[in-house]
Short mmCIF file of C-alpha atoms and ligand atoms in Angstrom, two decimals:
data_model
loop_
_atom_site.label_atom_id
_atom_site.label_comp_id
_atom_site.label_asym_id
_atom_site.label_seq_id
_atom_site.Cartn_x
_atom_site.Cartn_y
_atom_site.Cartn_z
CA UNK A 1 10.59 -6.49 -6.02
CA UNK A 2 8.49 -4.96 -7.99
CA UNK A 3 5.30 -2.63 -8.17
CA UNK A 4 2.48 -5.60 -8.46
CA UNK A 5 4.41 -6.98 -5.20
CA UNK A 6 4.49 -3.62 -3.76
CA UNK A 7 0.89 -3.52 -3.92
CA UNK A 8 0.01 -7.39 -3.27
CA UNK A 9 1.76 -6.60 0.34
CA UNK A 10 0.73 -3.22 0.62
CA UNK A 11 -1.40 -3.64 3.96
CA UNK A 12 0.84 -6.27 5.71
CA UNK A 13 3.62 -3.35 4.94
CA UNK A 14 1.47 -0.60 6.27
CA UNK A 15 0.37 -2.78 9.28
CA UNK A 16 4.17 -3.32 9.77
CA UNK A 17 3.66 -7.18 9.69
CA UNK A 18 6.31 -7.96 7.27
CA UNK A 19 9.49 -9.78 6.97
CA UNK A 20 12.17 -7.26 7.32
CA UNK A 21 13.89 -8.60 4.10
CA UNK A 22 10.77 -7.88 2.45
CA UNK A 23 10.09 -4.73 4.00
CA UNK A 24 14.01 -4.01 3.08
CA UNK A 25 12.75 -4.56 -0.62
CA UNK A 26 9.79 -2.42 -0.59
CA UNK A 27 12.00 0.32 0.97
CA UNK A 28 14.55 0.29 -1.64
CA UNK A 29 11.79 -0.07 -4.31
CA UNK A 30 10.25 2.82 -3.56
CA UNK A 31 13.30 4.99 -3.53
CA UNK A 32 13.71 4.87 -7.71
CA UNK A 33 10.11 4.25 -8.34
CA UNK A 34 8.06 7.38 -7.72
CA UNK A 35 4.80 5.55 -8.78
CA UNK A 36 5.15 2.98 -5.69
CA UNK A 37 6.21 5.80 -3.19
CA UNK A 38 3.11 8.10 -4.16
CA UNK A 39 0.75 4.65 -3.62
CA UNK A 40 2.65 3.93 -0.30
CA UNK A 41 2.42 7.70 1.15
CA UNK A 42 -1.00 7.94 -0.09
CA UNK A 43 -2.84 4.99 1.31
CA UNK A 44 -0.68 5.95 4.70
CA UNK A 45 -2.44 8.92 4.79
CA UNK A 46 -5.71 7.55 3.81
CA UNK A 47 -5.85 4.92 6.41
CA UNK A 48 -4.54 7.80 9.06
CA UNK A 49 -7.77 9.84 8.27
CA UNK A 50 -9.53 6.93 8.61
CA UNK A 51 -8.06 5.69 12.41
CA UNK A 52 -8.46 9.58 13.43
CA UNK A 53 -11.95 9.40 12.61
CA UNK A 54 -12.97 5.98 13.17
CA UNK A 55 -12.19 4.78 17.55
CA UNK A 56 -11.80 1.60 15.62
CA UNK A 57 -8.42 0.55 12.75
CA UNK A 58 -9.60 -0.12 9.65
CA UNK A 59 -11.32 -2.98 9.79
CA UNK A 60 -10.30 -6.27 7.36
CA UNK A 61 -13.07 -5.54 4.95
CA UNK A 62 -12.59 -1.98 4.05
CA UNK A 63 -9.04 -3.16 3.91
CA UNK A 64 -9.39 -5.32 1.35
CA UNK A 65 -11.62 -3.03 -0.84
CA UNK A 66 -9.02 -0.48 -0.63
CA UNK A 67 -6.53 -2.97 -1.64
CA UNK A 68 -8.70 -4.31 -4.69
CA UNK A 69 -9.29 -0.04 -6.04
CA UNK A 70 -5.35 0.20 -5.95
CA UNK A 71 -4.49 -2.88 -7.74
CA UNK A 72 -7.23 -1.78 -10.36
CA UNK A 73 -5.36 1.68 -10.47
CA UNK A 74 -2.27 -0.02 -10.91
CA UNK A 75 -3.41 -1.80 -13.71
CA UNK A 76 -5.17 0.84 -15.66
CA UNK A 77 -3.00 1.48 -19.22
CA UNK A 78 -1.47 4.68 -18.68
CA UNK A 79 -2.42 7.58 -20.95
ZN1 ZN B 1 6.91 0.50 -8.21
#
């Protein structure tokens, strides 16, 4: 495991639709990498704001565009 798969299944993880192996992985990942944990706990509470505002979940669009500004986080060169 590591942080590009973190973030590839992200929203499968957050929707709990995983494999518990890989869930497992992304568990233990996130314990000794701070970077992953921060992206995990953040988006959790992002999407929460957005299901106690919205009567509807997130919706597979919005999803995905989420998805595609953390990956382009991930990416940027750190300064
Ligand atoms: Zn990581």
């Amino acid at each position: 495991m590591n942080c590009r798969s973190v973030v590839r299944e992200l929203s499968n993880y957050l929707d709990g639709e995983l494999d518990l192996n890989l869930q497992q992985s992304i568990e233990v990942h996130m314990e000794h990498c701070e970077d992953c944990h921060l992206l995990v706990d953040t988006t959790k509470k992002t999407i929460q704001i957005f299901c106690n505002s919205e009567p509807l979940p997130l919706s597979d669009d919005v999803r995905s565009r989420l998805h595609d500004a953390l990956v382009k986080r991930l990416h940027k060169p750190r300064t």
